[in-house]
């Protein structure tokens, strides 16, 4: 009887114990920490992950060997007899690029699509007997390749149209063209507005609020680029270099379009106290000019890699211009250089030596198995799985890799923040075998450090976060070897 009683007690307590733990289990799972505002929008996050975007400067300037057309060009000079947008798209995809931004209209006012509101366009060109449409060609080719997106540049400064300088008339004309482009060609992922304008151009006020509202109305997932956003900001120069410190946050109220040079430094570095999420895009051409010129050739691989480290490696997106030539194709030398560029990037980052290491961290949110351990910096998700220290931990935060006895040889360190919850890191340091080998300020989506002295025989690599807005959240870390890097 006593035995039976004990057995019943055991059954009852285990049943309640079980239900109790089943009920309380979800409450014990550590939740993600609160975000620190401002945050990126869904479209800004997608944009950031692209890393490299292709710019295509093409138009009458291609045929006149100039950079800024006068607006008096005869449309008949535009005749790219061998134009093949499929080649442009293949070149881009081979280079790992999936967004291509075309100059639908540059400062000369010549339109690469048959606009209803002007005859200064492909309509007046012998190319396809005036029935051509370069925007459509790109859209079709991108669709045919699948997974490639299109963006457009519509220059506000128009040196051809007589309405330029008459505020109401020109803004109506410009808005009419925006509506054509954003209604006729399907999904457009980025629209590019610049503030460039010659010093003796007529005075003109652009109705930016109307333009931006209309753009968002017509394309909900588009990113609007300008000196001042609202979605993507200019980095403040055309060399492809972001600031050594580069925040995706900034105060938009301190920015304006067309005055970029005044706030160049601010655009270049962003602002840790910024109330707006407005990441920077680094525009630069693969050649000296933006348009194709017979006399120019592409930059060297080492220059392109320098640009990559100083743009993508500093929390930005690289907008690399690759101009089609007079035939309407991307020149073979550019194709070759882009191929080398992509294969160099792939070969540097394909191996992460940190994967050979054991990892530990100063603390971890939710304790062991709590979902925020340091092992998350080695998985493929560079946004939503991350190492988080425990709340209230005010010490230096660090994460440490212990390598195999023979040591590790690397010269590049990659750190990525979980920016979906805000950009946080203000200062960080890297130690190898107890010696500081690099330090920096911001990290953001991606921070790359190329070491002045390559490291061989590294046993212990420690990344210390010495200052941050709230707790630092690290989504990925890599230790890589760059065979192309020759420190001075
Ligand atoms: C500038 C323009 O003046 C250049 O011609 C080029 O298009 C560059 C990307 O933007 O504002």
Coordinates of C-alpha atoms and ligand atoms in Angstrom, one line a residue:
X1 CA 0.0 0.0 0.0
X2 CA 2.8 2.4 1.0
X3 CA 4.6 1.5 -2.2
X4 CA 1.4 2.2 -4.3
X5 CA 1.0 5.5 -2.4
X6 CA 4.6 6.5 -3.2
X7 CA 4.1 5.6 -6.8
X8 CA 0.9 7.7 -7.1
X9 CA 2.7 10.6 -5.4
X10 CA 5.5 10.3 -8.0
X11 CA 3.1 10.2 -10.9
X12 CA 1.2 13.3 -9.6
X13 CA 4.3 15.4 -8.8
X14 CA 6.0 14.5 -12.1
X15 CA 2.8 15.4 -14.0
X16 CA 2.5 18.8 -12.4
X17 CA 6.2 19.3 -12.6
X18 CA 6.1 18.5 -16.3
X19 CA 3.1 20.8 -17.0
X20 CA 4.7 23.5 -14.9
X21 CA 8.0 23.4 -16.8
X22 CA 6.1 23.2 -20.2
X23 CA 4.1 26.2 -19.3
X24 CA 7.0 28.3 -18.0
X25 CA 9.5 27.2 -20.6
X26 CA 8.8 29.9 -23.2
X27 CA 9.0 32.6 -20.6
X28 CA 12.5 31.3 -19.7
X29 CA 13.8 31.8 -23.3
X30 CA 15.8 35.0 -23.4
X31 CA 14.2 37.6 -25.6
X32 CA 16.1 39.9 -28.0
X33 CA 17.3 43.1 -26.4
X34 CA 15.4 46.4 -27.1
X35 CA 16.4 48.2 -30.3
X36 CA 18.3 51.5 -30.1
X37 CA 16.6 54.0 -32.4
X38 CA 16.8 55.1 -35.2
X39 CA 16.4 51.8 -37.1
X40 CA 16.7 51.0 -40.8
X41 CA 13.6 50.5 -42.9
X42 CA 13.1 47.1 -44.6
X43 CA 14.2 48.6 -48.0
X44 CA 17.3 50.2 -46.4
X45 CA 18.3 46.9 -44.9
X46 CA 18.0 45.1 -48.3
X47 CA 20.0 47.9 -49.9
X48 CA 22.8 47.6 -47.3
X49 CA 23.1 43.9 -48.0
X50 CA 23.8 44.5 -51.7
X51 CA 27.2 45.9 -50.9
X52 CA 28.0 46.8 -54.5
X53 CA 25.6 48.5 -57.0
X54 CA 26.4 49.3 -60.7
X55 CA 26.0 52.8 -62.1
X56 CA 25.7 53.1 -65.9
X57 CA 26.4 56.6 -67.3
X58 CA 25.3 56.5 -70.9
X59 CA 23.8 59.1 -73.3
X60 CA 24.9 61.8 -75.8
X61 CA 28.1 62.4 -73.8
X62 CA 29.2 58.9 -74.7
X63 CA 29.2 60.1 -78.4
X64 CA 30.7 63.6 -77.9
X65 CA 33.5 62.5 -75.6
X66 CA 32.3 64.8 -72.8
X67 CA 31.2 64.7 -69.2
X68 CA 28.7 67.5 -69.0
X69 CA 26.7 67.9 -72.3
X70 CA 25.6 71.4 -73.3
X71 CA 22.0 70.5 -74.0
X72 CA 22.4 71.5 -77.6
X73 CA 23.4 68.0 -78.8
X74 CA 21.6 66.7 -81.8
X75 CA 19.8 63.5 -80.8
X76 CA 21.0 62.0 -84.1
X77 CA 24.5 61.5 -82.6
X78 CA 23.1 58.9 -80.3
X79 CA 23.5 55.7 -82.2
X80 CA 24.7 52.7 -80.2
X81 CA 24.4 50.2 -83.0
X82 CA 25.4 47.1 -81.0
X83 CA 23.6 48.0 -77.8
X84 CA 23.0 44.8 -75.8
X85 CA 21.6 45.3 -72.3
X86 CA 21.9 41.5 -71.7
X87 CA 25.7 42.0 -71.8
X88 CA 25.5 44.8 -69.2
X89 CA 23.4 42.5 -66.9
X90 CA 25.7 39.5 -67.4
X91 CA 28.7 41.6 -66.6
X92 CA 27.0 42.9 -63.4
X93 CA 25.9 39.5 -62.2
X94 CA 29.3 38.0 -62.9
X95 CA 30.6 40.7 -60.6
X96 CA 28.1 39.8 -58.0
X97 CA 26.0 42.9 -58.5
X98 CA 22.2 42.8 -58.5
X99 CA 21.1 46.4 -58.8
X100 CA 21.9 48.6 -61.8
X101 CA 21.2 52.3 -61.9
X102 CA 21.0 53.9 -65.4
X103 CA 21.2 57.6 -66.2
X104 CA 17.7 57.9 -67.8
X105 CA 18.5 61.6 -68.2
X106 CA 21.8 63.4 -67.4
X107 CA 22.4 67.2 -67.2
X108 CA 22.2 67.5 -71.1
X109 CA 18.5 66.7 -70.9
X110 CA 18.6 63.9 -73.5
X111 CA 16.2 61.1 -72.4
X112 CA 17.1 57.5 -72.9
X113 CA 13.4 56.6 -73.0
X114 CA 10.7 58.0 -75.4
X115 CA 9.2 60.6 -73.1
X116 CA 5.9 62.1 -74.1
X117 CA 7.0 65.5 -72.8
X118 CA 10.0 66.2 -75.0
X119 CA 11.5 65.3 -78.4
X120 CA 15.0 65.5 -77.0
X121 CA 15.2 61.8 -76.6
X122 CA 15.8 58.4 -78.3
X123 CA 12.9 59.3 -80.6
X124 CA 15.2 61.6 -82.6
X125 CA 18.0 59.1 -82.8
X126 CA 18.7 56.8 -85.8
X127 CA 19.1 53.9 -83.3
X128 CA 16.3 51.5 -84.0
X129 CA 14.8 54.2 -86.3
X130 CA 13.8 56.3 -83.3
X131 CA 11.9 53.3 -81.8
X132 CA 14.5 52.4 -79.2
X133 CA 14.1 52.7 -75.4
X134 CA 17.3 52.1 -73.4
X135 CA 15.4 52.0 -70.1
X136 CA 13.1 49.3 -71.4
X137 CA 16.1 47.3 -72.8
X138 CA 17.7 47.3 -69.3
X139 CA 14.4 46.4 -67.6
X140 CA 13.9 43.5 -70.0
X141 CA 17.4 42.2 -69.6
X142 CA 17.3 42.4 -65.8
X143 CA 14.0 40.5 -65.8
X144 CA 15.4 37.9 -68.2
X145 CA 18.3 37.3 -65.9
X146 CA 16.0 37.0 -62.8
X147 CA 17.1 38.5 -59.5
X148 CA 18.5 41.7 -61.0
X149 CA 16.9 45.0 -60.0
X150 CA 16.9 48.4 -61.8
X151 CA 17.4 51.9 -60.5
X152 CA 17.2 55.2 -62.3
X153 CA 19.0 58.6 -62.3
X154 CA 16.9 61.5 -63.5
X155 CA 19.1 64.6 -63.4
X156 CA 17.3 67.6 -61.9
X157 CA 19.6 70.0 -63.7
X158 CA 18.4 70.0 -67.4
X159 CA 20.5 72.2 -69.8
X160 CA 18.2 71.5 -72.8
X161 CA 14.6 72.1 -71.7
X162 CA 13.4 75.7 -72.0
X163 CA 11.2 75.3 -68.9
X164 CA 14.4 75.0 -66.7
X165 CA 14.5 78.2 -64.6
X166 CA 10.7 78.6 -64.5
X167 CA 9.8 77.0 -61.2
X168 CA 6.3 75.8 -61.8
X169 CA 6.7 74.8 -65.4
X170 CA 9.9 72.9 -64.8
X171 CA 8.8 71.1 -61.7
X172 CA 5.6 70.0 -63.5
X173 CA 7.8 68.7 -66.4
X174 CA 10.1 66.9 -64.0
X175 CA 7.3 65.3 -62.1
X176 CA 5.6 64.3 -65.4
X177 CA 8.9 62.5 -66.3
X178 CA 9.1 60.9 -62.9
X179 CA 5.6 59.5 -63.3
X180 CA 6.4 58.1 -66.7
X181 CA 9.5 56.3 -65.3
X182 CA 7.9 55.1 -62.1
X183 CA 4.7 53.9 -63.7
X184 CA 5.9 52.3 -67.0
X185 CA 8.8 50.2 -66.1
X186 CA 7.8 48.0 -63.2
X187 CA 9.6 47.9 -59.9
X188 CA 12.4 50.5 -59.6
X189 CA 14.6 50.0 -56.5
X190 CA 16.6 53.2 -56.3
X191 CA 16.1 56.7 -57.6
X192 CA 19.1 59.0 -57.8
X193 CA 18.7 62.7 -57.4
X194 CA 21.8 64.9 -57.4
X195 CA 22.3 68.5 -56.7
X196 CA 24.9 69.2 -59.4
X197 CA 24.5 72.3 -61.4
X198 CA 26.8 74.7 -63.4
X199 CA 27.7 78.0 -61.7
X200 CA 25.9 80.1 -64.4
X201 CA 22.8 77.9 -64.7
X202 CA 19.4 79.7 -64.2
X203 CA 18.1 79.9 -60.6
X204 CA 15.7 77.1 -59.9
X205 CA 13.8 75.8 -56.9
X206 CA 13.1 72.1 -57.0
X207 CA 9.9 71.0 -55.3
X208 CA 11.7 68.1 -53.5
X209 CA 8.8 67.4 -51.1
X210 CA 6.5 66.8 -54.0
X211 CA 9.0 64.7 -55.9
X212 CA 9.7 62.5 -52.9
X213 CA 6.0 62.0 -51.9
X214 CA 5.2 61.1 -55.5
X215 CA 8.1 58.6 -55.8
X216 CA 7.0 56.8 -52.6
X217 CA 3.4 56.8 -53.7
X218 CA 4.4 55.1 -57.0
X219 CA 7.0 52.7 -55.7
X220 CA 6.7 51.7 -52.1
X221 CA 9.9 49.7 -51.8
X222 CA 12.2 52.2 -53.5
X223 CA 15.1 54.0 -51.9
X224 CA 15.6 57.6 -52.6
X225 CA 19.2 58.8 -52.9
X226 CA 20.3 62.4 -52.6
X227 CA 22.7 64.6 -50.6
X228 CA 20.1 64.5 -47.9
X229 CA 18.2 61.2 -48.4
X230 CA 15.5 60.5 -47.3
X231 CA 16.7 56.9 -47.6
X232 CA 20.3 56.9 -48.7
X233 CA 22.8 59.8 -48.4
X234 CA 25.7 60.9 -50.5
X235 CA 29.1 60.1 -48.8
X236 CA 30.4 63.6 -49.6
X237 CA 33.0 62.8 -52.3
X238 CA 33.3 60.9 -55.6
X239 CA 36.4 58.9 -54.7
X240 CA 34.5 56.0 -53.2
X241 CA 35.9 56.7 -49.7
X242 CA 33.7 56.8 -46.5
X243 CA 35.0 58.3 -43.3
X244 CA 37.2 56.1 -41.1
X245 CA 34.3 56.6 -38.7
X246 CA 31.0 56.2 -40.5
X247 CA 27.6 56.3 -38.8
X248 CA 24.4 55.3 -40.7
X249 CA 22.7 57.8 -38.4
X250 CA 22.7 61.6 -39.1
X251 CA 20.4 64.6 -38.5
X252 CA 18.6 65.2 -41.8
X253 CA 17.7 68.7 -40.6
X254 CA 21.3 69.7 -41.0
X255 CA 21.5 68.6 -44.6
X256 CA 20.2 70.1 -47.9
X257 CA 20.5 69.0 -51.5
X258 CA 23.0 70.8 -53.7
X259 CA 25.1 72.0 -50.7
X260 CA 27.0 68.7 -50.3
X261 CA 30.4 70.4 -50.3
X262 CA 29.5 72.5 -47.3
X263 CA 28.7 69.5 -45.1
X264 CA 31.2 67.1 -46.8
X265 CA 32.7 66.0 -43.5
X266 CA 29.4 65.5 -41.8
X267 CA 28.1 63.4 -44.7
X268 CA 31.3 61.4 -44.6
X269 CA 31.2 60.5 -41.0
X270 CA 27.5 60.6 -40.0
X271 CA 26.5 61.4 -36.5
X272 CA 26.2 59.1 -33.4
X273 CA 23.5 61.3 -32.1
X274 CA 21.7 61.5 -35.4
X275 CA 17.9 61.0 -35.3
X276 CA 17.6 59.6 -38.8
X277 CA 18.8 56.3 -40.3
X278 CA 20.4 57.5 -43.5
X279 CA 23.3 55.3 -44.6
X280 CA 25.9 56.5 -47.1
X281 CA 26.5 55.4 -50.7
X282 CA 30.0 55.8 -52.1
X283 CA 29.8 56.7 -55.8
X284 CA 32.9 56.3 -57.9
X285 CA 33.7 55.4 -61.5
X286 CA 35.8 52.4 -62.6
X287 CA 37.5 55.0 -65.0
X288 CA 38.4 58.6 -64.5
X289 CA 35.2 60.0 -66.0
X290 CA 31.6 59.0 -65.5
X291 CA 31.0 58.6 -69.2
X292 CA 33.0 56.3 -71.6
X293 CA 36.0 57.9 -73.3
X294 CA 38.2 56.2 -75.7
X295 CA 41.3 57.6 -74.0
X296 CA 40.5 56.2 -70.6
X297 CA 41.1 52.8 -69.1
X298 CA 39.8 51.1 -65.9
X299 CA 41.4 51.6 -62.5
X300 CA 43.9 48.9 -61.3
X301 CA 42.7 46.0 -59.2
X302 CA 44.6 47.3 -56.2
X303 CA 42.8 50.7 -56.5
X304 CA 39.4 48.9 -56.7
X305 CA 40.3 46.9 -53.7
X306 CA 41.3 50.0 -51.8
X307 CA 37.9 51.5 -52.7
X308 CA 36.1 48.3 -51.5
X309 CA 37.9 48.4 -48.1
X310 CA 37.1 52.1 -47.7
X311 CA 33.4 51.9 -48.7
X312 CA 31.9 48.4 -48.0
X313 CA 34.6 48.0 -45.3
X314 CA 33.4 51.2 -43.6
X315 CA 29.7 50.5 -43.3
X316 CA 28.7 51.8 -46.8
X317 CA 27.4 50.6 -50.1
X318 CA 29.7 51.0 -53.2
X319 CA 28.1 52.5 -56.3
X320 CA 30.6 51.6 -59.0
X321 CA 30.1 53.3 -62.4
X322 CA 30.8 51.1 -65.4
X323 CA 30.0 53.2 -68.5
X324 CA 28.8 51.5 -71.8
X325 CA 30.8 52.6 -74.9
X326 CA 29.6 54.0 -78.3
X327 CA 28.8 50.5 -79.5
X328 CA 26.4 50.2 -76.5
X329 CA 28.5 47.6 -74.7
X330 CA 30.6 47.5 -71.6
X331 CA 34.2 47.5 -72.9
X332 CA 36.3 44.3 -72.7
X333 CA 38.9 45.9 -70.4
X334 CA 36.3 46.9 -67.9
X335 CA 34.7 43.5 -68.1
X336 CA 38.1 41.9 -67.4
X337 CA 38.8 44.2 -64.5
X338 CA 35.4 43.6 -62.9
X339 CA 36.0 39.9 -63.1
X340 CA 39.3 40.2 -61.4
X341 CA 37.7 42.4 -58.7
X342 CA 35.0 39.9 -57.9
X343 CA 37.3 36.9 -57.9
X344 CA 39.7 38.8 -55.6
X345 CA 36.9 39.6 -53.1
X346 CA 35.7 36.0 -53.2
X347 CA 39.1 34.6 -52.7
X348 CA 39.8 36.9 -49.7
X349 CA 36.5 36.1 -47.9
X350 CA 35.8 32.5 -48.9
X351 CA 37.8 31.2 -45.9
X352 CA 37.1 32.3 -42.4
X353 CA 40.0 31.1 -40.1
X354 CA 37.9 31.9 -37.1
X355 CA 35.9 28.8 -37.9
X356 CA 38.9 26.7 -36.8
X357 CA 38.9 28.3 -33.3
X358 CA 37.1 27.9 -30.0
X359 CA 35.2 31.0 -28.9
X360 CA 34.4 32.6 -25.6
X361 CA 32.9 35.9 -24.6
X362 CA 32.9 38.3 -21.6
X363 CA 29.3 37.4 -20.9
X364 CA 26.2 36.3 -22.8
X365 CA 22.6 37.3 -22.7
X366 CA 20.4 34.5 -21.3
X367 CA 23.4 32.4 -20.3
X368 CA 24.7 29.3 -22.0
X369 CA 22.2 28.0 -24.6
X370 CA 20.2 31.2 -24.3
X371 CA 20.4 32.0 -28.0
X372 CA 22.8 34.9 -27.9
X373 CA 26.1 33.1 -27.5
X374 CA 29.3 34.0 -29.3
X375 CA 29.0 31.0 -31.7
X376 CA 26.4 33.1 -33.6
X377 CA 29.2 35.3 -35.1
X378 CA 30.2 32.3 -37.2
X379 CA 26.9 31.4 -38.8
X380 CA 25.7 32.6 -42.2
X381 CA 23.1 35.1 -40.9
X382 CA 24.8 38.5 -40.6
X383 CA 21.7 40.3 -39.3
X384 CA 19.4 38.4 -37.0
X385 CA 21.6 36.0 -35.1
X386 CA 24.3 37.6 -33.0
X387 CA 26.3 37.6 -29.8
X388 CA 24.8 39.8 -27.1
X389 CA 26.5 40.4 -23.7
X390 CA 24.2 40.2 -20.6
X391 CA 22.2 43.2 -19.5
X392 CA 23.7 45.4 -16.9
X393 CA 27.2 44.3 -17.7
X394 CA 29.2 47.5 -17.7
X395 CA 32.7 46.0 -18.1
X396 CA 34.5 46.0 -21.4
X397 CA 32.8 43.5 -23.7
X398 CA 35.0 41.1 -25.6
X399 CA 34.9 38.0 -27.7
X400 CA 37.9 35.8 -28.0
X401 CA 39.0 33.2 -30.5
X402 CA 41.5 30.5 -29.6
X403 CA 43.3 29.0 -32.6
X404 CA 45.0 25.7 -33.2
X405 CA 48.6 25.1 -31.9
X406 CA 50.2 25.9 -35.2
X407 CA 48.5 29.4 -35.1
X408 CA 46.6 31.3 -37.7
X409 CA 47.8 33.5 -40.5
X410 CA 45.6 36.4 -41.5
X411 CA 45.8 40.1 -42.4
X412 CA 42.1 41.1 -42.5
X413 CA 39.6 41.2 -39.7
X414 CA 35.9 41.6 -40.5
X415 CA 33.4 42.7 -37.8
X416 CA 29.6 43.1 -38.4
X417 CA 27.0 44.5 -36.1
X418 CA 23.4 43.4 -35.9
X419 CA 22.2 46.7 -37.4
X420 CA 18.6 45.6 -37.4
X421 CA 18.6 46.6 -33.7
X422 CA 20.5 49.9 -34.3
X423 CA 24.1 50.9 -34.9
X424 CA 25.9 50.9 -31.5
X425 CA 29.6 50.4 -31.5
X426 CA 31.6 53.6 -30.9
X427 CA 35.1 52.2 -30.3
X428 CA 36.7 48.8 -30.6
X429 CA 40.2 47.3 -30.4
X430 CA 41.7 44.1 -31.7
X431 CA 44.4 42.1 -29.9
X432 CA 46.5 39.2 -31.1
X433 CA 48.4 37.2 -28.5
X434 CA 47.8 40.0 -26.1
X435 CA 49.2 42.8 -28.4
X436 CA 47.0 45.4 -29.9
X437 CA 47.0 45.1 -33.7
X438 CA 44.2 47.4 -34.7
X439 CA 41.6 49.8 -33.3
X440 CA 38.7 51.8 -34.7
X441 CA 35.5 53.6 -34.0
X442 CA 32.3 52.6 -35.8
X443 CA 31.6 49.1 -37.1
X444 CA 28.0 49.1 -38.5
X445 CA 26.9 46.6 -41.1
X446 CA 30.5 45.7 -42.0
X447 CA 33.9 46.9 -40.8
X448 CA 37.1 45.6 -42.4
X449 CA 40.5 46.1 -41.0
X450 CA 43.6 45.4 -43.1
X451 CA 46.5 44.9 -40.8
X452 CA 49.6 46.9 -41.5
X453 CA 51.6 43.9 -40.3
X454 CA 50.1 40.5 -41.3
X455 CA 49.7 38.1 -38.5
X456 CA 51.2 34.7 -38.5
X457 CA 51.1 32.3 -35.5
X458 CA 48.1 33.9 -33.9
X459 CA 46.8 31.8 -31.1
X460 CA 44.5 34.2 -29.3
X461 CA 42.5 36.9 -31.1
X462 CA 40.4 39.2 -28.9
X463 CA 38.0 41.8 -30.1
X464 CA 37.2 44.3 -27.4
X465 CA 34.3 46.8 -27.6
X466 CA 35.4 49.7 -25.4
X467 CA 32.5 52.1 -26.1
X468 CA 29.0 51.7 -27.4
X469 CA 25.4 53.1 -27.4
X470 CA 23.9 50.4 -25.2
X471 CA 25.1 46.9 -25.4
X472 CA 27.1 45.9 -28.6
X473 CA 25.5 43.2 -30.7
X474 CA 27.8 41.4 -33.1
X475 CA 26.4 39.3 -35.9
X476 CA 29.6 38.2 -37.6
X477 CA 33.4 38.1 -37.3
X478 CA 35.9 36.9 -39.8
X479 CA 39.6 36.4 -39.9
X480 CA 40.8 36.4 -43.5
X481 CA 43.9 36.4 -45.6
X482 CA 44.2 38.9 -48.5
X483 CA 47.0 37.9 -50.8
X484 CA 46.6 41.2 -52.8
X485 CA 47.4 43.4 -49.8
X486 CA 51.0 44.8 -49.6
X487 CA 51.3 47.1 -46.7
X488 CA 53.6 50.1 -47.1
Ligands
LIG1 C1 27.3 64.4 -60.4 C2 27.2 64.7 -61.9 O1 27.5 66.1 -62.1 C3 28.2 63.9 -62.6 O2 28.2 64.1 -64.0 C4 27.9 62.4 -62.4 O3 26.6 62.1 -62.9 C5 27.9 62.1 -60.9 C6 27.5 60.7 -60.5 O4 27.0 63.0 -60.2 O5 26.5 65.1 -59.7

